[in-house]
JSON list of C-alpha atoms in Angstrom, two decimals:
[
{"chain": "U", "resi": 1, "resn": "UNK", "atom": "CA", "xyz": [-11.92, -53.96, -31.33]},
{"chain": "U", "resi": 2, "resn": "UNK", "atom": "CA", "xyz": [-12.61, -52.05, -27.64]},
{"chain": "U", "resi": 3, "resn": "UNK", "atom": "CA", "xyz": [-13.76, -48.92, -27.50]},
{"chain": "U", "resi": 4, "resn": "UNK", "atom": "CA", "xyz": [-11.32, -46.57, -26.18]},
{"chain": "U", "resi": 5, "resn": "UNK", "atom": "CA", "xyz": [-13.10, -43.29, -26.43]},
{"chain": "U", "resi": 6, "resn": "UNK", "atom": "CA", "xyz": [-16.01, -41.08, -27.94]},
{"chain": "U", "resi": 7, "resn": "UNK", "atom": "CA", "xyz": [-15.93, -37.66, -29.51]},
{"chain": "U", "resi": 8, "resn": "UNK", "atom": "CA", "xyz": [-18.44, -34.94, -30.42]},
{"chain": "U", "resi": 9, "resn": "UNK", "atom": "CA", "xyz": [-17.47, -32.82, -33.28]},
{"chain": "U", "resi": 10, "resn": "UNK", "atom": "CA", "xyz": [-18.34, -29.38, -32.90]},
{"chain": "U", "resi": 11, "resn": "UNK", "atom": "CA", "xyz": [-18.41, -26.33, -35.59]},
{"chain": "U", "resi": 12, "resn": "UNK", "atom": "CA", "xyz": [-14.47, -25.23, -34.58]},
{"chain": "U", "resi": 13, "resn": "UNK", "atom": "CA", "xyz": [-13.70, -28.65, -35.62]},
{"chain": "U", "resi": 14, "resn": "UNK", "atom": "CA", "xyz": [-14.51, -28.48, -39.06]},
{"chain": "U", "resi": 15, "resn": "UNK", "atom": "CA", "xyz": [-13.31, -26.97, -41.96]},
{"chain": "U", "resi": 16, "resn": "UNK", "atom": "CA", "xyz": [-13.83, -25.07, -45.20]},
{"chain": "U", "resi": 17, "resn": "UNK", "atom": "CA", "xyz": [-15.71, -27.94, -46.59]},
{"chain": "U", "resi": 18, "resn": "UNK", "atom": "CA", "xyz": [-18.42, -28.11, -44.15]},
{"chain": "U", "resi": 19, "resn": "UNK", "atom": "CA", "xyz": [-16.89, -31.55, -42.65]},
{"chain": "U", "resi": 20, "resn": "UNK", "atom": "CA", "xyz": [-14.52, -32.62, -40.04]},
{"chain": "U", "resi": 21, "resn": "UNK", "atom": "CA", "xyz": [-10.72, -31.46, -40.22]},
{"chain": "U", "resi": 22, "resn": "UNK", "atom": "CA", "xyz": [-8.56, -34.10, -41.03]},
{"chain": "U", "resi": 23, "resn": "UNK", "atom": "CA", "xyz": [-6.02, -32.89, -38.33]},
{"chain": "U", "resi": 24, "resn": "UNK", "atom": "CA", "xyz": [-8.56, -32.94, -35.71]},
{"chain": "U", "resi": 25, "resn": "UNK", "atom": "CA", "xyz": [-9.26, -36.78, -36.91]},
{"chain": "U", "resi": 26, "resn": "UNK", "atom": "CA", "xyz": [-5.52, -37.60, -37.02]},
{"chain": "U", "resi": 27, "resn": "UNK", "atom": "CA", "xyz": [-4.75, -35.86, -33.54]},
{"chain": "U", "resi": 28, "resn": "UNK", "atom": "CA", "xyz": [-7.50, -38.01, -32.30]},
{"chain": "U", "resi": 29, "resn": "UNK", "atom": "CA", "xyz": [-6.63, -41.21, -33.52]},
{"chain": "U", "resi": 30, "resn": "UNK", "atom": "CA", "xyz": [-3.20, -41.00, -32.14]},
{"chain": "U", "resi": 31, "resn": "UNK", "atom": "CA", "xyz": [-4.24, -40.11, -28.72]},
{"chain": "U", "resi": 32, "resn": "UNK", "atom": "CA", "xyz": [-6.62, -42.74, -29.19]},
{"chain": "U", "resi": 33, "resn": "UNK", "atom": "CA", "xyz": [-3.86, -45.61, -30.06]},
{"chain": "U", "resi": 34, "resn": "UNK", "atom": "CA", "xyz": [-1.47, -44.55, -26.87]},
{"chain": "U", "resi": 35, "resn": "UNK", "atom": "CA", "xyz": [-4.37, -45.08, -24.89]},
{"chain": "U", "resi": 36, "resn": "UNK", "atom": "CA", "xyz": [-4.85, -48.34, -26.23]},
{"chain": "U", "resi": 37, "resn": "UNK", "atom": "CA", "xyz": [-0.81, -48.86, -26.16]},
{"chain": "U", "resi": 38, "resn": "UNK", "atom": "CA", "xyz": [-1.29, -48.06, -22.55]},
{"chain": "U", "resi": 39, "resn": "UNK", "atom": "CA", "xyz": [-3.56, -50.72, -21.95]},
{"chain": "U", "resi": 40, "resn": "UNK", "atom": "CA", "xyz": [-2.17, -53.26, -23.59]},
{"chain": "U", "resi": 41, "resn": "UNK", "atom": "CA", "xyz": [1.11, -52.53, -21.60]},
{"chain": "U", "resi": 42, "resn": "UNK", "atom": "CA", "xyz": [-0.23, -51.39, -18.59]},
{"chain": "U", "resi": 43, "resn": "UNK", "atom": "CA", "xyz": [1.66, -48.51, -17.98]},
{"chain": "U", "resi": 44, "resn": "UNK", "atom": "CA", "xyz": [2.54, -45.17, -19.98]},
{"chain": "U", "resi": 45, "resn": "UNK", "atom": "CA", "xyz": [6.38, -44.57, -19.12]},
{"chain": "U", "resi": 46, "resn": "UNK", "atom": "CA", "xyz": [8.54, -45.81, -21.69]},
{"chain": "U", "resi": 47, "resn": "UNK", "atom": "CA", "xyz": [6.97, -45.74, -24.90]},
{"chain": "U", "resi": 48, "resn": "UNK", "atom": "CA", "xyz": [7.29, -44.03, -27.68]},
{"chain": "U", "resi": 49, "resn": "UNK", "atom": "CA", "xyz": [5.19, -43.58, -31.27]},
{"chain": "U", "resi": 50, "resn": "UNK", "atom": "CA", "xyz": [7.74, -44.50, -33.73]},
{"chain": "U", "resi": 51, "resn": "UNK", "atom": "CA", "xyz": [5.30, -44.05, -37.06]},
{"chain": "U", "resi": 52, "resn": "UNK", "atom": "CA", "xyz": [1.49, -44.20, -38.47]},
{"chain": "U", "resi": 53, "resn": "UNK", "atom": "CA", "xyz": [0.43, -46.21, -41.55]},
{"chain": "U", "resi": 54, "resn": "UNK", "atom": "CA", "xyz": [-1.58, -47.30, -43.61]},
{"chain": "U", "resi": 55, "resn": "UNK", "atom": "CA", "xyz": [-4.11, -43.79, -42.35]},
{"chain": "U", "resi": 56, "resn": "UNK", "atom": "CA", "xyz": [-7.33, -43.81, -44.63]},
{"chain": "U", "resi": 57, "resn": "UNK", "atom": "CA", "xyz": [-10.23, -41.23, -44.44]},
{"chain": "U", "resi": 58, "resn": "UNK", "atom": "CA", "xyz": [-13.09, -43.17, -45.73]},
{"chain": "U", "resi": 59, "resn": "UNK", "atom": "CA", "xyz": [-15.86, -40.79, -45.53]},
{"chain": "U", "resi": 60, "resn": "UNK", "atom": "CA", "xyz": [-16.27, -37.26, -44.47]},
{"chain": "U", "resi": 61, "resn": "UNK", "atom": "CA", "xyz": [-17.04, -36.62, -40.52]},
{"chain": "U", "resi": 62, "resn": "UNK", "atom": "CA", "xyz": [-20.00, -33.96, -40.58]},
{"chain": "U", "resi": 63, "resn": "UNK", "atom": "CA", "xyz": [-21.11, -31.71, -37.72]},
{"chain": "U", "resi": 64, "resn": "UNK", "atom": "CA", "xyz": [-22.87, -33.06, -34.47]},
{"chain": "U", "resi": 65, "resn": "UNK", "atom": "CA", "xyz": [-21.63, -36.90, -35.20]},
{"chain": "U", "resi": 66, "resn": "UNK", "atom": "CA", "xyz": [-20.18, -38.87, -32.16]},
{"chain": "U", "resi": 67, "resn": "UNK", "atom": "CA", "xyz": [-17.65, -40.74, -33.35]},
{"chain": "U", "resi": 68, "resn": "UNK", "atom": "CA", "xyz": [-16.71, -44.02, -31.40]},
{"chain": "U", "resi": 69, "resn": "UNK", "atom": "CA", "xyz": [-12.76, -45.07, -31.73]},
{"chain": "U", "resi": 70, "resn": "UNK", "atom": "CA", "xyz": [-11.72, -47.99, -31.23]},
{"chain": "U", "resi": 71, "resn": "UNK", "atom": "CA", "xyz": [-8.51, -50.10, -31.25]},
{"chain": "U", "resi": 72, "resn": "UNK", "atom": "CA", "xyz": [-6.53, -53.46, -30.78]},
{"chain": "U", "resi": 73, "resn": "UNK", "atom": "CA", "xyz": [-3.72, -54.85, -30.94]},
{"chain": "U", "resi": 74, "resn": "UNK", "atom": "CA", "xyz": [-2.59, -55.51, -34.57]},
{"chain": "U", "resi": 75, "resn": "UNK", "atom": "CA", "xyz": [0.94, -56.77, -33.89]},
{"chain": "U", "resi": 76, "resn": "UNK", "atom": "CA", "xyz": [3.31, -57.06, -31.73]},
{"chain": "U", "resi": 77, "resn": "UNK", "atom": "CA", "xyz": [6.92, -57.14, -31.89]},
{"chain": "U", "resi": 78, "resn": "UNK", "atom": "CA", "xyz": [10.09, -57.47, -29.75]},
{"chain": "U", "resi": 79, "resn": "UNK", "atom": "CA", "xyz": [10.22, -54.13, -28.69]},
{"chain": "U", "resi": 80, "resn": "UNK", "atom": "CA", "xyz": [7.17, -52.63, -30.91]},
{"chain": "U", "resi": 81, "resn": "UNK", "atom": "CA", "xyz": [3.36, -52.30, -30.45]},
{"chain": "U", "resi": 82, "resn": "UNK", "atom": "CA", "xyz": [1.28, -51.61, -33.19]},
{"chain": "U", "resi": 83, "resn": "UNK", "atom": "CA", "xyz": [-2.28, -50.43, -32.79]},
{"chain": "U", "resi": 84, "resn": "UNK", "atom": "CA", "xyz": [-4.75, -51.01, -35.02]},
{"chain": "U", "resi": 85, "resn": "UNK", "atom": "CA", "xyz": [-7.27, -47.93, -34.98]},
{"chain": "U", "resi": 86, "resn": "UNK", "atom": "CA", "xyz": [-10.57, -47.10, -36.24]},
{"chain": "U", "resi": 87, "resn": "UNK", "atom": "CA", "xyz": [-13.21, -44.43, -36.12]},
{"chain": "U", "resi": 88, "resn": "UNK", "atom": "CA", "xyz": [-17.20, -45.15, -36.51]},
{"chain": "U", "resi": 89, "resn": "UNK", "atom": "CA", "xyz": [-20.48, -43.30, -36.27]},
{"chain": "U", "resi": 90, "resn": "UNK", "atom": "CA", "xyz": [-21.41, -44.21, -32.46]},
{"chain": "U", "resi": 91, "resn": "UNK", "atom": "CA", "xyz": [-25.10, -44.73, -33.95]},
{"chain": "U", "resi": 92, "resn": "UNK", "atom": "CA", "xyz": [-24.16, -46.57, -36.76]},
{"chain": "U", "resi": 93, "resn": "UNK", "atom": "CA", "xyz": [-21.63, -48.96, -35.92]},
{"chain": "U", "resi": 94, "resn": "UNK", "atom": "CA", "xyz": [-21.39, -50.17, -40.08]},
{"chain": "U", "resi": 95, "resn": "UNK", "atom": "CA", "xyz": [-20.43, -45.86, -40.93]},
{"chain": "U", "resi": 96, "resn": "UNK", "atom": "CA", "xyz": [-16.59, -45.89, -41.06]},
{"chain": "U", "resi": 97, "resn": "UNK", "atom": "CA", "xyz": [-15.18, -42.80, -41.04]},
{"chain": "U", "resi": 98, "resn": "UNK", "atom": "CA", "xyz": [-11.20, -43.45, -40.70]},
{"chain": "U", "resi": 99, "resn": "UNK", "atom": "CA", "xyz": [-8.62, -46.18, -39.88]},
{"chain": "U", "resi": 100, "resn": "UNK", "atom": "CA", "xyz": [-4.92, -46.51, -39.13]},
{"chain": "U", "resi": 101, "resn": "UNK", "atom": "CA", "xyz": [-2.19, -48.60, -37.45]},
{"chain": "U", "resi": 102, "resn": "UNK", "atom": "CA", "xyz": [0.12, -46.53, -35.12]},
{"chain": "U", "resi": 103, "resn": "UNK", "atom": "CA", "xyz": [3.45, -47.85, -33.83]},
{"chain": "U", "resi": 104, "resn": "UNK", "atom": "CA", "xyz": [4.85, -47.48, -30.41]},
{"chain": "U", "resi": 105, "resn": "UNK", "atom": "CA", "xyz": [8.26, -48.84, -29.41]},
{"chain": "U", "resi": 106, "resn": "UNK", "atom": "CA", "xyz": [8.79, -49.80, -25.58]},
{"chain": "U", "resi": 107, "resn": "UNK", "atom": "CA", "xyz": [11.98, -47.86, -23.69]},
{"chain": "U", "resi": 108, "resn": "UNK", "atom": "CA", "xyz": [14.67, -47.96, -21.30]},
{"chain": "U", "resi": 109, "resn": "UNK", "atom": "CA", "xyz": [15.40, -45.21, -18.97]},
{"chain": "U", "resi": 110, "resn": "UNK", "atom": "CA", "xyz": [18.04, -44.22, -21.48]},
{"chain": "U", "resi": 111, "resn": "UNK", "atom": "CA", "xyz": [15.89, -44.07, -23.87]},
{"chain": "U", "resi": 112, "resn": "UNK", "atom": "CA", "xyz": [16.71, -47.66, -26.05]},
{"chain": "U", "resi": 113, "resn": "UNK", "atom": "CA", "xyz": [14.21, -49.83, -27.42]},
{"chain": "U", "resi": 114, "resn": "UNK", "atom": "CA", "xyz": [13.62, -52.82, -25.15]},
{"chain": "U", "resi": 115, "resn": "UNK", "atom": "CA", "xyz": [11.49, -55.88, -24.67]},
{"chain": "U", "resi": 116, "resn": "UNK", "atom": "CA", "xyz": [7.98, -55.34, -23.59]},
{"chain": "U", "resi": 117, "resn": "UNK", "atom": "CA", "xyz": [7.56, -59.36, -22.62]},
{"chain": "U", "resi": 118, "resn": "UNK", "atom": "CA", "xyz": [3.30, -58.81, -24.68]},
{"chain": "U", "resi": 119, "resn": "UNK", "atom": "CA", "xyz": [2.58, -61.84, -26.83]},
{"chain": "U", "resi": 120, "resn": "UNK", "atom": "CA", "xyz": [0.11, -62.21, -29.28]},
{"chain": "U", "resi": 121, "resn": "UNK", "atom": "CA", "xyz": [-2.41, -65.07, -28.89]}
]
């Protein structure tokens, strides 16, 4: 997986429980994947997230941590992407905190799904 981003989390991003609010965690991880989408396509026009999967919180996030996310590509289809994400401790690359798989589907200008031409090797 490549490293896509970091984030701190700071007190207004937690909640009642004393640990990191899963929204926050979501909303990250899906910025996170259409940056990796982005990559893999090299470009950001056309595409589209089309759904999330397979989303599990494995741990709680507590205050101060740095979380390192991470993605790759998981699969690829004839018009869809899907990312495989992942967020770990940036200290302690075995503490998994979340992972997902995001899928994007590639555009026309009007807004039909169409070939993106990415292979997987």
């Amino acid at each position: 997986m490549k490293t896509i981003t970091h984030q701190y989390v700071k007190p207004e991003d937690m909640n009642h429980h004393g640990s990191l609010y899963a929204n926050t965690l979501t909303d990250w991880m899906m910025r996170s994947a259409f940056f990796g989408v982005v990559e893999v396509l090299g470009r950001q026009d056309h595409v589209v997230m089309v759904g999330m999967n397979d989303f599990h919180f494995i741990q709680p996030v507590l205050l101060g941590a740095i979380l390192e996310i991470r993605y790759e590509l998981a699969k690829a289809g004839r018009s869809s992407l899907t990312i495989a994400v992942e967020a770990r401790d940036k200290f302690d690359a075995d503490k998994v905190y979340a992972t997902c798989q995001i899928t994007f589907v590639n555009t026309d200008e009007d807004g039909k799904s169409a070939p993106h031409g990415i292979t997987m090797v």
